[in-house]
């Protein structure tokens, strides 16, 4: 079967885009390399993601906000956040977020003065588990008739005159009139389709850890900058450490002795880790594809742009990509618009 659009990656951006396209009448197939939609890295506490106002508005316009809000981490009427969620959620004076690490209080934010913003009942922020958000989007996509193959990685891409042949690990070659790479920062689609990905190399390595401490009071809750990096501690055992002295770019998750040494060096405190449950790394590498479209292949989300997760932007930017691209690609597929419309996607994003 020739699909209108094949999407690589069933992360939040690929799923949201699949809904946009299917809602507009396109046949869509999503190819996802992971066997399971579930992962401890997508659940609390390390899977916590902050949604911003444009994302909430996008979800609202698509009738998805109630389902997402039902799964949010801190509901307005429930005072106590789940253990290990971000420290800022538990503050007596709620924080509105941060800009590049500089925190600001929610009651200092007057969204009524954002006069560029169309009046909306939608709030300005929400904290959610990535896995819960993906579950809501998957349910919507399946309901709209999107075909999702899990455990099916894109291996190679061959652009032909009127279609794209996508070679997969498990389902042979899948054909689409268009292909969108939503397959994350290490995108195979991007690498296979001649896009350059330019920017700056990482300068430090960040580590997200789920640990148990002998004495949690040894660390100060919240984000602290030290002579050796950044220590963001969310009691009782969620830790983000940025190591400014240890080199950058390596992806080896820490074992307990290395986590112990790093914590003491970065925090300057003699804290003792008694158990290490989960560890993952990230960096401050910042890159952007020099084009978002190359013929019949397009990029969205982390496949198109990547940067440090400290600013909490990637998912929100990616949902914006999908909102911008979805209706345009659907209009081109239906023949309601010429391909030139797609070039406005890159320009506007
Ligand atoms: C610790 C941390 C905290 C963050 N906090 C925030 C936040 O608060 N707010 C925010 O906006 N962003 C945040 N981000 C960033 C956000 O998680 C990402 O920007 C977002 O997940 C990108 O979505 P995506 O769908 O583009 O890519 P991904 O979520 O990476 O999804 C890509 C999908 O493609 C699949 N895939 C990869 N290769 C292939 C292949 N060859 N074939 C098929 N499938 C493939 C992957 O398995 C994956 O499911 C954070 C990131 C981290 C690491």
mmCIF file of C-alpha atoms and ligand atoms in Angstrom:
data_model
loop_
_atom_site.group_PDB
_atom_site.id
_atom_site.type_symbol
_atom_site.label_atom_id
_atom_site.label_comp_id
_atom_site.label_asym_id
_atom_site.label_seq_id
_atom_site.Cartn_x
_atom_site.Cartn_y
_atom_site.Cartn_z
ATOM 1 C CA UNK A 1 0.000 0.000 0.000
ATOM 2 C CA UNK A 2 1.161 3.526 -0.772
ATOM 3 C CA UNK A 3 0.545 5.748 2.282
ATOM 4 C CA UNK A 4 0.133 9.487 1.926
ATOM 5 C CA UNK A 5 2.651 10.039 4.711
ATOM 6 C CA UNK A 6 5.071 7.722 6.503
ATOM 7 C CA UNK A 7 6.361 9.038 9.827
ATOM 8 C CA UNK A 8 9.524 7.680 11.450
ATOM 9 C CA UNK A 9 9.213 7.768 15.249
ATOM 10 C CA UNK A 10 6.261 7.500 17.633
ATOM 11 C CA UNK A 11 7.567 10.034 20.130
ATOM 12 C CA UNK A 12 5.319 12.949 21.063
ATOM 13 C CA UNK A 13 6.040 14.836 17.839
ATOM 14 C CA UNK A 14 5.502 11.904 15.457
ATOM 15 C CA UNK A 15 2.276 10.969 17.255
ATOM 16 C CA UNK A 16 0.918 14.525 17.292
ATOM 17 C CA UNK A 17 1.767 14.973 13.607
ATOM 18 C CA UNK A 18 0.101 11.673 12.731
ATOM 19 C CA UNK A 19 -3.110 12.946 14.360
ATOM 20 C CA UNK A 20 -2.928 16.243 12.455
ATOM 21 C CA UNK A 21 -2.536 14.440 9.139
ATOM 22 C CA UNK A 22 -5.117 11.714 9.765
ATOM 23 C CA UNK A 23 -7.659 14.269 10.975
ATOM 24 C CA UNK A 24 -7.173 16.103 7.668
ATOM 25 C CA UNK A 25 -7.904 12.946 5.679
ATOM 26 C CA UNK A 26 -4.417 11.516 4.995
ATOM 27 C CA UNK A 27 -3.472 7.849 5.290
ATOM 28 C CA UNK A 28 -0.592 7.684 7.779
ATOM 29 C CA UNK A 29 1.792 4.944 8.873
ATOM 30 C CA UNK A 30 4.111 5.450 11.844
ATOM 31 C CA UNK A 31 7.250 3.301 12.172
ATOM 32 C CA UNK A 32 8.665 3.118 15.691
ATOM 33 C CA UNK A 33 11.830 1.251 16.587
ATOM 34 C CA UNK A 34 10.984 0.657 20.263
ATOM 35 C CA UNK A 35 8.986 -2.515 20.954
ATOM 36 C CA UNK A 36 7.189 -0.959 23.902
ATOM 37 C CA UNK A 37 5.639 2.449 24.439
ATOM 38 C CA UNK A 38 6.663 2.224 28.088
ATOM 39 C CA UNK A 39 10.016 3.090 29.618
ATOM 40 C CA UNK A 40 11.158 4.099 33.115
ATOM 41 C CA UNK A 41 12.797 7.114 31.464
ATOM 42 C CA UNK A 42 9.357 8.287 30.273
ATOM 43 C CA UNK A 43 7.731 7.849 33.697
ATOM 44 C CA UNK A 44 8.088 9.882 36.852
ATOM 45 C CA UNK A 45 10.350 11.146 38.076
ATOM 46 C CA UNK A 46 12.852 11.291 35.164
ATOM 47 C CA UNK A 47 10.065 11.399 32.559
ATOM 48 C CA UNK A 48 8.651 14.685 33.884
ATOM 49 C CA UNK A 49 8.080 17.218 31.092
ATOM 50 C CA UNK A 50 6.839 20.801 31.288
ATOM 51 C CA UNK A 51 4.283 21.910 28.690
ATOM 52 C CA UNK A 52 4.119 25.601 27.786
ATOM 53 C CA UNK A 53 1.221 27.836 26.731
ATOM 54 C CA UNK A 54 1.420 27.214 22.946
ATOM 55 C CA UNK A 55 1.435 23.450 23.528
ATOM 56 C CA UNK A 56 -1.545 23.663 25.866
ATOM 57 C CA UNK A 57 -3.364 25.755 23.279
ATOM 58 C CA UNK A 58 -2.564 23.215 20.566
ATOM 59 C CA UNK A 59 -3.894 20.388 22.725
ATOM 60 C CA UNK A 60 -6.990 22.440 23.542
ATOM 61 C CA UNK A 61 -7.733 23.185 19.883
ATOM 62 C CA UNK A 62 -7.591 19.477 19.116
ATOM 63 C CA UNK A 63 -9.837 18.535 22.044
ATOM 64 C CA UNK A 64 -6.988 16.704 23.765
ATOM 65 C CA UNK A 65 -6.346 19.005 26.709
ATOM 66 C CA UNK A 66 -8.830 17.400 29.106
ATOM 67 C CA UNK A 67 -7.288 13.964 28.604
ATOM 68 C CA UNK A 68 -3.779 15.363 29.077
ATOM 69 C CA UNK A 69 -4.850 17.437 32.098
ATOM 70 C CA UNK A 70 -6.379 14.331 33.698
ATOM 71 C CA UNK A 71 -2.893 12.806 33.667
ATOM 72 C CA UNK A 72 -0.988 15.892 34.806
ATOM 73 C CA UNK A 73 1.414 15.503 37.672
ATOM 74 C CA UNK A 74 0.178 18.282 39.939
ATOM 75 C CA UNK A 75 -3.515 18.977 39.650
ATOM 76 C CA UNK A 76 -4.504 22.452 40.905
ATOM 77 C CA UNK A 77 -6.799 21.004 43.585
ATOM 78 C CA UNK A 78 -4.234 18.538 44.919
ATOM 79 C CA UNK A 79 -1.599 20.106 47.111
ATOM 80 C CA UNK A 80 0.993 17.365 47.422
ATOM 81 C CA UNK A 81 2.989 16.355 44.367
ATOM 82 C CA UNK A 82 4.057 12.709 43.991
ATOM 83 C CA UNK A 83 7.342 11.900 45.755
ATOM 84 C CA UNK A 84 10.407 12.710 43.709
ATOM 85 C CA UNK A 85 8.736 15.126 41.314
ATOM 86 C CA UNK A 86 10.451 18.400 40.640
ATOM 87 C CA UNK A 87 11.178 20.428 43.718
ATOM 88 C CA UNK A 88 9.570 23.513 42.221
ATOM 89 C CA UNK A 89 6.221 21.738 42.199
ATOM 90 C CA UNK A 90 6.358 21.461 45.968
ATOM 91 C CA UNK A 91 7.222 25.081 46.759
ATOM 92 C CA UNK A 92 4.814 26.985 49.057
ATOM 93 C CA UNK A 93 5.005 29.862 46.558
ATOM 94 C CA UNK A 94 4.749 28.018 43.239
ATOM 95 C CA UNK A 95 7.434 28.732 40.729
ATOM 96 C CA UNK A 96 6.276 29.721 37.260
ATOM 97 C CA UNK A 97 9.281 28.051 35.692
ATOM 98 C CA UNK A 98 12.675 29.318 34.822
ATOM 99 C CA UNK A 99 14.441 31.069 32.014
ATOM 100 C CA UNK A 100 17.887 29.566 31.424
ATOM 101 C CA UNK A 101 17.948 28.499 35.054
ATOM 102 C CA UNK A 102 16.780 31.820 36.532
ATOM 103 C CA UNK A 103 13.579 30.933 38.419
ATOM 104 C CA UNK A 104 10.498 33.144 38.628
ATOM 105 C CA UNK A 105 7.428 32.905 40.862
ATOM 106 C CA UNK A 106 4.081 32.066 39.264
ATOM 107 C CA UNK A 107 2.339 34.934 41.072
ATOM 108 C CA UNK A 108 4.759 37.323 39.378
ATOM 109 C CA UNK A 109 3.477 36.260 35.971
ATOM 110 C CA UNK A 110 0.573 38.309 34.643
ATOM 111 C CA UNK A 111 -0.440 36.476 31.490
ATOM 112 C CA UNK A 112 -3.128 39.149 30.925
ATOM 113 C CA UNK A 113 -0.292 41.421 29.827
ATOM 114 C CA UNK A 114 0.724 39.099 26.999
ATOM 115 C CA UNK A 115 -1.219 41.202 24.548
ATOM 116 C CA UNK A 116 -0.056 39.117 21.582
ATOM 117 C CA UNK A 117 -1.959 36.174 23.028
ATOM 118 C CA UNK A 118 -5.455 35.468 21.738
ATOM 119 C CA UNK A 119 -7.839 35.278 24.733
ATOM 120 C CA UNK A 120 -7.997 31.661 25.857
ATOM 121 C CA UNK A 121 -9.160 29.740 28.902
ATOM 122 C CA UNK A 122 -6.007 27.645 28.694
ATOM 123 C CA UNK A 123 -3.339 28.003 31.381
ATOM 124 C CA UNK A 124 0.319 28.742 30.834
ATOM 125 C CA UNK A 125 2.025 25.590 32.054
ATOM 126 C CA UNK A 126 1.473 21.986 32.981
ATOM 127 C CA UNK A 127 3.740 19.207 34.209
ATOM 128 C CA UNK A 128 3.148 15.759 32.750
ATOM 129 C CA UNK A 129 4.778 12.356 32.371
ATOM 130 C CA UNK A 130 6.064 11.843 28.837
ATOM 131 C CA UNK A 131 4.579 8.344 28.819
ATOM 132 C CA UNK A 132 1.128 9.661 29.769
ATOM 133 C CA UNK A 133 1.240 12.304 27.025
ATOM 134 C CA UNK A 134 2.257 9.703 24.444
ATOM 135 C CA UNK A 135 -0.549 7.401 25.619
ATOM 136 C CA UNK A 136 -3.155 10.142 25.022
ATOM 137 C CA UNK A 137 -1.722 10.887 21.567
ATOM 138 C CA UNK A 138 -1.497 7.186 20.650
ATOM 139 C CA UNK A 139 -5.132 6.621 21.563
ATOM 140 C CA UNK A 140 -6.191 9.569 19.404
ATOM 141 C CA UNK A 141 -3.991 8.452 16.497
ATOM 142 C CA UNK A 142 -5.342 4.897 16.543
ATOM 143 C CA UNK A 143 -8.886 6.261 16.740
ATOM 144 C CA UNK A 144 -8.215 8.295 13.595
ATOM 145 C CA UNK A 145 -7.003 5.204 11.736
ATOM 146 C CA UNK A 146 -3.242 5.790 11.939
ATOM 147 C CA UNK A 147 -1.296 2.549 11.446
ATOM 148 C CA UNK A 148 1.476 2.289 14.070
ATOM 149 C CA UNK A 149 4.177 -0.403 13.800
ATOM 150 C CA UNK A 150 6.273 -0.865 16.927
ATOM 151 C CA UNK A 151 9.593 -2.689 17.009
ATOM 152 C CA UNK A 152 10.094 -1.469 13.428
ATOM 153 C CA UNK A 153 13.115 0.774 12.850
ATOM 154 C CA UNK A 154 13.778 2.792 9.725
ATOM 155 C CA UNK A 155 17.094 1.659 8.250
ATOM 156 C CA UNK A 156 17.388 3.354 4.877
ATOM 157 C CA UNK A 157 15.529 5.889 2.747
ATOM 158 C CA UNK A 158 15.287 5.925 -1.025
ATOM 159 C CA UNK A 159 13.565 8.888 -2.657
ATOM 160 C CA UNK A 160 11.881 8.038 -5.948
ATOM 161 C CA UNK A 161 10.047 10.322 -8.340
ATOM 162 C CA UNK A 162 6.615 10.351 -6.749
ATOM 163 C CA UNK A 163 7.205 8.430 -3.533
ATOM 164 C CA UNK A 164 9.699 7.515 -0.831
ATOM 165 C CA UNK A 165 10.747 3.913 -0.184
ATOM 166 C CA UNK A 166 11.509 3.369 3.491
ATOM 167 C CA UNK A 167 13.456 0.228 4.344
ATOM 168 C CA UNK A 168 12.637 -1.127 7.791
ATOM 169 C CA UNK A 169 14.075 -3.783 10.078
ATOM 170 C CA UNK A 170 10.886 -5.836 10.368
ATOM 171 C CA UNK A 171 8.326 -4.858 7.714
ATOM 172 C CA UNK A 172 10.384 -4.804 4.534
ATOM 173 C CA UNK A 173 10.024 -1.649 2.458
ATOM 174 C CA UNK A 174 7.199 0.744 3.287
ATOM 175 C CA UNK A 175 6.132 3.313 0.690
ATOM 176 C CA UNK A 176 4.815 6.805 1.293
ATOM 177 C CA UNK A 177 4.234 9.801 -0.935
ATOM 178 C CA UNK A 178 5.961 11.796 1.803
ATOM 179 C CA UNK A 179 8.262 10.856 4.682
ATOM 180 C CA UNK A 180 8.620 12.857 7.888
ATOM 181 C CA UNK A 181 11.540 12.115 10.213
ATOM 182 C CA UNK A 182 10.333 12.474 13.803
ATOM 183 C CA UNK A 183 12.922 9.966 14.952
ATOM 184 C CA UNK A 184 14.711 12.090 17.507
ATOM 185 C CA UNK A 185 18.077 13.788 17.791
ATOM 186 C CA UNK A 186 20.008 10.905 16.208
ATOM 187 C CA UNK A 187 17.519 10.732 13.335
ATOM 188 C CA UNK A 188 18.198 8.035 10.763
ATOM 189 C CA UNK A 189 15.900 9.820 8.311
ATOM 190 C CA UNK A 190 17.974 12.996 8.607
ATOM 191 C CA UNK A 191 21.246 11.112 8.111
ATOM 192 C CA UNK A 192 19.864 9.071 5.219
ATOM 193 C CA UNK A 193 18.304 11.986 3.369
ATOM 194 C CA UNK A 194 21.169 14.414 2.942
ATOM 195 C CA UNK A 195 20.312 16.976 5.627
ATOM 196 C CA UNK A 196 23.151 18.724 7.398
ATOM 197 C CA UNK A 197 22.842 19.217 11.147
ATOM 198 C CA UNK A 198 24.873 22.175 12.237
ATOM 199 C CA UNK A 199 25.623 23.807 15.544
ATOM 200 C CA UNK A 200 27.850 23.567 18.550
ATOM 201 C CA UNK A 201 29.499 20.572 20.165
ATOM 202 C CA UNK A 202 28.674 19.791 23.791
ATOM 203 C CA UNK A 203 30.679 21.502 26.510
ATOM 204 C CA UNK A 204 29.457 19.434 29.434
ATOM 205 C CA UNK A 205 27.706 16.192 30.270
ATOM 206 C CA UNK A 206 24.537 16.093 32.329
ATOM 207 C CA UNK A 207 23.378 13.099 34.362
ATOM 208 C CA UNK A 208 19.837 12.398 35.548
ATOM 209 C CA UNK A 209 19.774 9.945 38.421
ATOM 210 C CA UNK A 210 17.213 8.194 40.578
ATOM 211 C CA UNK A 211 19.016 7.342 43.800
ATOM 212 C CA UNK A 212 18.666 6.676 47.501
ATOM 213 C CA UNK A 213 20.772 8.784 49.842
ATOM 214 C CA UNK A 214 21.975 7.807 53.279
ATOM 215 C CA UNK A 215 20.991 11.283 54.467
ATOM 216 C CA UNK A 216 19.006 13.441 51.989
ATOM 217 C CA UNK A 217 19.447 16.496 54.230
ATOM 218 C CA UNK A 218 23.112 16.581 53.113
ATOM 219 C CA UNK A 219 21.923 18.187 49.848
ATOM 220 C CA UNK A 220 20.047 21.465 49.382
ATOM 221 C CA UNK A 221 16.785 21.005 47.451
ATOM 222 C CA UNK A 222 16.480 22.877 44.161
ATOM 223 C CA UNK A 223 19.068 23.998 41.650
ATOM 224 C CA UNK A 224 22.508 24.969 42.971
ATOM 225 C CA UNK A 225 25.450 26.141 40.894
ATOM 226 C CA UNK A 226 28.867 25.185 42.240
ATOM 227 C CA UNK A 227 32.472 25.645 41.170
ATOM 228 C CA UNK A 228 32.270 22.337 39.290
ATOM 229 C CA UNK A 229 28.821 22.291 37.758
ATOM 230 C CA UNK A 230 25.142 22.288 38.613
ATOM 231 C CA UNK A 231 23.327 20.136 41.151
ATOM 232 C CA UNK A 232 19.534 20.031 40.964
ATOM 233 C CA UNK A 233 18.179 17.934 43.828
ATOM 234 C CA UNK A 234 14.509 16.973 44.159
ATOM 235 C CA UNK A 235 14.030 15.070 47.420
ATOM 236 C CA UNK A 236 14.078 12.286 48.268
ATOM 237 C CA UNK A 237 16.246 10.948 45.447
ATOM 238 C CA UNK A 238 15.986 12.691 42.068
ATOM 239 C CA UNK A 239 19.189 14.309 40.982
ATOM 240 C CA UNK A 240 20.349 16.169 37.890
ATOM 241 C CA UNK A 241 24.072 16.834 37.824
ATOM 242 C CA UNK A 242 25.891 18.874 35.192
ATOM 243 C CA UNK A 243 29.575 18.081 35.233
ATOM 244 C CA UNK A 244 31.561 21.043 33.933
ATOM 245 C CA UNK A 245 34.963 19.404 34.478
ATOM 246 C CA UNK A 246 34.501 15.882 33.161
ATOM 247 C CA UNK A 247 34.503 16.441 29.418
ATOM 248 C CA UNK A 248 31.426 16.286 27.262
ATOM 249 C CA UNK A 249 29.522 14.129 24.883
ATOM 250 C CA UNK A 250 30.017 10.658 26.335
ATOM 251 C CA UNK A 251 26.858 8.655 26.772
ATOM 252 C CA UNK A 252 27.868 6.069 29.354
ATOM 253 C CA UNK A 253 25.341 5.962 32.176
ATOM 254 C CA UNK A 254 26.977 6.044 35.585
ATOM 255 C CA UNK A 255 27.377 3.125 37.959
ATOM 256 C CA UNK A 256 27.063 3.716 41.697
ATOM 257 C CA UNK A 257 30.770 4.386 42.508
ATOM 258 C CA UNK A 258 31.078 6.906 39.639
ATOM 259 C CA UNK A 259 27.776 8.569 40.592
ATOM 260 C CA UNK A 260 29.031 8.841 44.177
ATOM 261 C CA UNK A 261 32.302 10.459 43.118
ATOM 262 C CA UNK A 262 30.560 12.841 40.708
ATOM 263 C CA UNK A 263 27.947 13.907 43.267
ATOM 264 C CA UNK A 264 30.601 14.738 45.847
ATOM 265 C CA UNK A 265 32.765 16.611 43.340
ATOM 266 C CA UNK A 266 29.938 18.658 41.789
ATOM 267 C CA UNK A 267 27.965 19.364 44.977
ATOM 268 C CA UNK A 268 30.957 19.792 47.286
ATOM 269 C CA UNK A 269 28.944 17.844 49.898
ATOM 270 C CA UNK A 270 29.944 14.557 51.500
ATOM 271 C CA UNK A 271 26.634 12.892 50.619
ATOM 272 C CA UNK A 272 26.508 9.086 50.346
ATOM 273 C CA UNK A 273 24.450 7.242 47.726
ATOM 274 C CA UNK A 274 23.159 3.898 49.034
ATOM 275 C CA UNK A 275 21.306 2.790 45.875
ATOM 276 C CA UNK A 276 21.275 3.795 42.210
ATOM 277 C CA UNK A 277 18.002 2.872 40.466
ATOM 278 C CA UNK A 278 18.193 4.705 37.144
ATOM 279 C CA UNK A 279 20.798 6.777 35.314
ATOM 280 C CA UNK A 280 20.838 8.545 31.971
ATOM 281 C CA UNK A 281 23.001 11.215 30.369
ATOM 282 C CA UNK A 282 22.437 14.311 28.253
ATOM 283 C CA UNK A 283 24.562 17.169 26.961
ATOM 284 C CA UNK A 284 24.317 20.798 25.931
ATOM 285 C CA UNK A 285 25.044 20.084 22.247
ATOM 286 C CA UNK A 286 22.940 22.459 20.115
ATOM 287 C CA UNK A 287 22.248 21.676 16.477
ATOM 288 C CA UNK A 288 19.663 22.457 13.834
ATOM 289 C CA UNK A 289 19.050 20.977 10.422
ATOM 290 C CA UNK A 290 20.024 23.564 7.814
ATOM 291 C CA UNK A 291 16.801 22.715 5.956
ATOM 292 C CA UNK A 292 13.591 21.152 7.267
ATOM 293 C CA UNK A 293 12.622 19.814 3.832
ATOM 294 C CA UNK A 294 14.562 18.013 1.153
ATOM 295 C CA UNK A 295 12.112 17.112 -1.625
ATOM 296 C CA UNK A 296 9.663 14.516 -0.313
ATOM 297 C CA UNK A 297 11.390 14.196 3.070
ATOM 298 C CA UNK A 298 10.740 16.539 6.002
ATOM 299 C CA UNK A 299 11.987 16.749 9.573
ATOM 300 C CA UNK A 300 10.209 17.707 12.800
ATOM 301 C CA UNK A 301 10.983 17.740 16.529
ATOM 302 C CA UNK A 302 14.372 16.702 17.869
ATOM 303 C CA UNK A 303 15.255 15.309 14.433
ATOM 304 C CA UNK A 304 15.252 18.935 13.211
ATOM 305 C CA UNK A 305 16.727 20.669 16.277
ATOM 306 C CA UNK A 306 18.385 19.661 19.512
ATOM 307 C CA UNK A 307 19.666 21.560 22.540
ATOM 308 C CA UNK A 308 20.199 21.157 26.250
ATOM 309 C CA UNK A 309 17.105 19.817 28.035
ATOM 310 C CA UNK A 310 17.740 22.319 30.856
ATOM 311 C CA UNK A 311 15.546 24.915 29.158
ATOM 312 C CA UNK A 312 12.591 22.510 28.790
ATOM 313 C CA UNK A 313 11.937 23.457 25.173
ATOM 314 C CA UNK A 314 12.358 20.456 22.885
ATOM 315 C CA UNK A 315 8.959 18.835 23.219
ATOM 316 C CA UNK A 316 7.135 22.159 23.082
ATOM 317 C CA UNK A 317 9.025 23.224 19.952
ATOM 318 C CA UNK A 318 8.313 19.856 18.366
ATOM 319 C CA UNK A 319 4.555 20.092 18.976
ATOM 320 C CA UNK A 320 4.741 23.541 17.346
ATOM 321 C CA UNK A 321 6.499 21.964 14.354
ATOM 322 C CA UNK A 322 3.737 19.385 14.031
ATOM 323 C CA UNK A 323 0.987 22.030 14.298
ATOM 324 C CA UNK A 324 2.657 24.062 11.566
ATOM 325 C CA UNK A 325 3.507 21.187 9.239
ATOM 326 C CA UNK A 326 0.408 19.008 9.643
ATOM 327 C CA UNK A 327 -2.254 21.075 7.871
ATOM 328 C CA UNK A 328 0.192 22.205 5.182
ATOM 329 C CA UNK A 329 1.326 18.715 4.272
ATOM 330 C CA UNK A 330 -2.297 17.523 4.321
ATOM 331 C CA UNK A 331 -3.306 20.352 1.967
ATOM 332 C CA UNK A 332 -0.510 19.373 -0.438
ATOM 333 C CA UNK A 333 -1.466 15.682 -0.232
ATOM 334 C CA UNK A 334 -5.111 16.523 -1.036
ATOM 335 C CA UNK A 335 -4.028 18.742 -3.916
ATOM 336 C CA UNK A 336 -5.507 21.851 -2.274
ATOM 337 C CA UNK A 337 -2.119 23.597 -2.229
ATOM 338 C CA UNK A 338 1.121 23.456 -4.178
ATOM 339 C CA UNK A 339 4.371 22.161 -2.697
ATOM 340 C CA UNK A 340 5.628 25.722 -2.230
ATOM 341 C CA UNK A 341 3.402 25.896 0.863
ATOM 342 C CA UNK A 342 5.761 23.425 2.542
ATOM 343 C CA UNK A 343 8.647 25.859 2.305
ATOM 344 C CA UNK A 344 6.807 28.207 4.664
ATOM 345 C CA UNK A 345 7.094 25.454 7.311
ATOM 346 C CA UNK A 346 10.837 25.910 7.609
ATOM 347 C CA UNK A 347 10.662 29.684 7.343
ATOM 348 C CA UNK A 348 8.007 29.989 10.054
ATOM 349 C CA UNK A 349 9.602 27.527 12.432
HETATM 350 C C1 LIG B 1 15.814 15.063 31.064
HETATM 351 C C2 LIG B 1 14.999 15.736 29.981
HETATM 352 C C3 LIG B 1 14.027 16.654 30.343
HETATM 353 C C4 LIG B 1 13.285 17.313 29.353
HETATM 354 N N1 LIG B 1 12.337 18.209 29.725
HETATM 355 C C5 LIG B 1 11.626 18.845 28.778
HETATM 356 C C6 LIG B 1 10.592 19.757 29.141
HETATM 357 O O1 LIG B 1 10.327 19.984 30.325
HETATM 358 N N2 LIG B 1 9.910 20.393 28.146
HETATM 359 C C7 LIG B 1 10.198 20.176 26.822
HETATM 360 O O2 LIG B 1 9.570 20.806 25.961
HETATM 361 N N3 LIG B 1 11.146 19.283 26.461
HETATM 362 C C8 LIG B 1 11.857 18.618 27.394
HETATM 363 N N4 LIG B 1 12.793 17.690 27.034
HETATM 364 C C9 LIG B 1 13.004 17.419 25.603
HETATM 365 C C10 LIG B 1 11.925 16.470 25.054
HETATM 366 O O3 LIG B 1 11.850 15.272 25.801
HETATM 367 C C11 LIG B 1 12.257 16.153 23.604
HETATM 368 O O4 LIG B 1 12.521 17.353 22.908
HETATM 369 C C12 LIG B 1 11.079 15.437 22.954
HETATM 370 O O5 LIG B 1 10.903 14.158 23.532
HETATM 371 C C13 LIG B 1 11.319 15.312 21.452
HETATM 372 O O6 LIG B 1 10.254 14.616 20.892
HETATM 373 P P1 LIG B 1 10.440 13.888 19.492
HETATM 374 O O7 LIG B 1 9.159 13.158 19.248
HETATM 375 O O8 LIG B 1 10.936 14.852 18.490
HETATM 376 O O9 LIG B 1 11.645 12.872 19.696
HETATM 377 P P2 LIG B 1 11.770 11.651 20.715
HETATM 378 O O10 LIG B 1 10.973 11.873 21.939
HETATM 379 O O11 LIG B 1 13.228 11.394 20.825
HETATM 380 O O12 LIG B 1 11.069 10.463 19.928
HETATM 381 C C14 LIG B 1 11.693 9.899 18.793
HETATM 382 C C15 LIG B 1 11.125 8.512 18.580
HETATM 383 O O13 LIG B 1 11.720 7.971 17.387
HETATM 384 C C16 LIG B 1 12.088 6.629 17.633
HETATM 385 N N5 LIG B 1 13.167 6.302 16.699
HETATM 386 C C17 LIG B 1 14.471 6.667 16.744
HETATM 387 N N6 LIG B 1 15.136 6.181 15.697
HETATM 388 C C18 LIG B 1 14.239 5.512 14.937
HETATM 389 C C19 LIG B 1 14.315 4.782 13.722
HETATM 390 N N7 LIG B 1 15.481 4.652 13.054
HETATM 391 N N8 LIG B 1 13.200 4.225 13.226
HETATM 392 C C20 LIG B 1 12.023 4.345 13.886
HETATM 393 N N9 LIG B 1 11.882 4.991 15.062
HETATM 394 C C21 LIG B 1 12.987 5.585 15.575
HETATM 395 C C22 LIG B 1 12.502 6.606 19.098
HETATM 396 O O14 LIG B 1 12.425 5.314 19.639
HETATM 397 C C23 LIG B 1 11.463 7.555 19.715
HETATM 398 O O15 LIG B 1 10.299 6.885 20.114
HETATM 399 C C24 LIG B 1 13.537 17.015 27.990
HETATM 400 C C25 LIG B 1 14.498 16.064 27.640
HETATM 401 C C26 LIG B 1 15.232 15.430 28.618
HETATM 402 C C27 LIG B 1 16.266 14.419 28.217
#
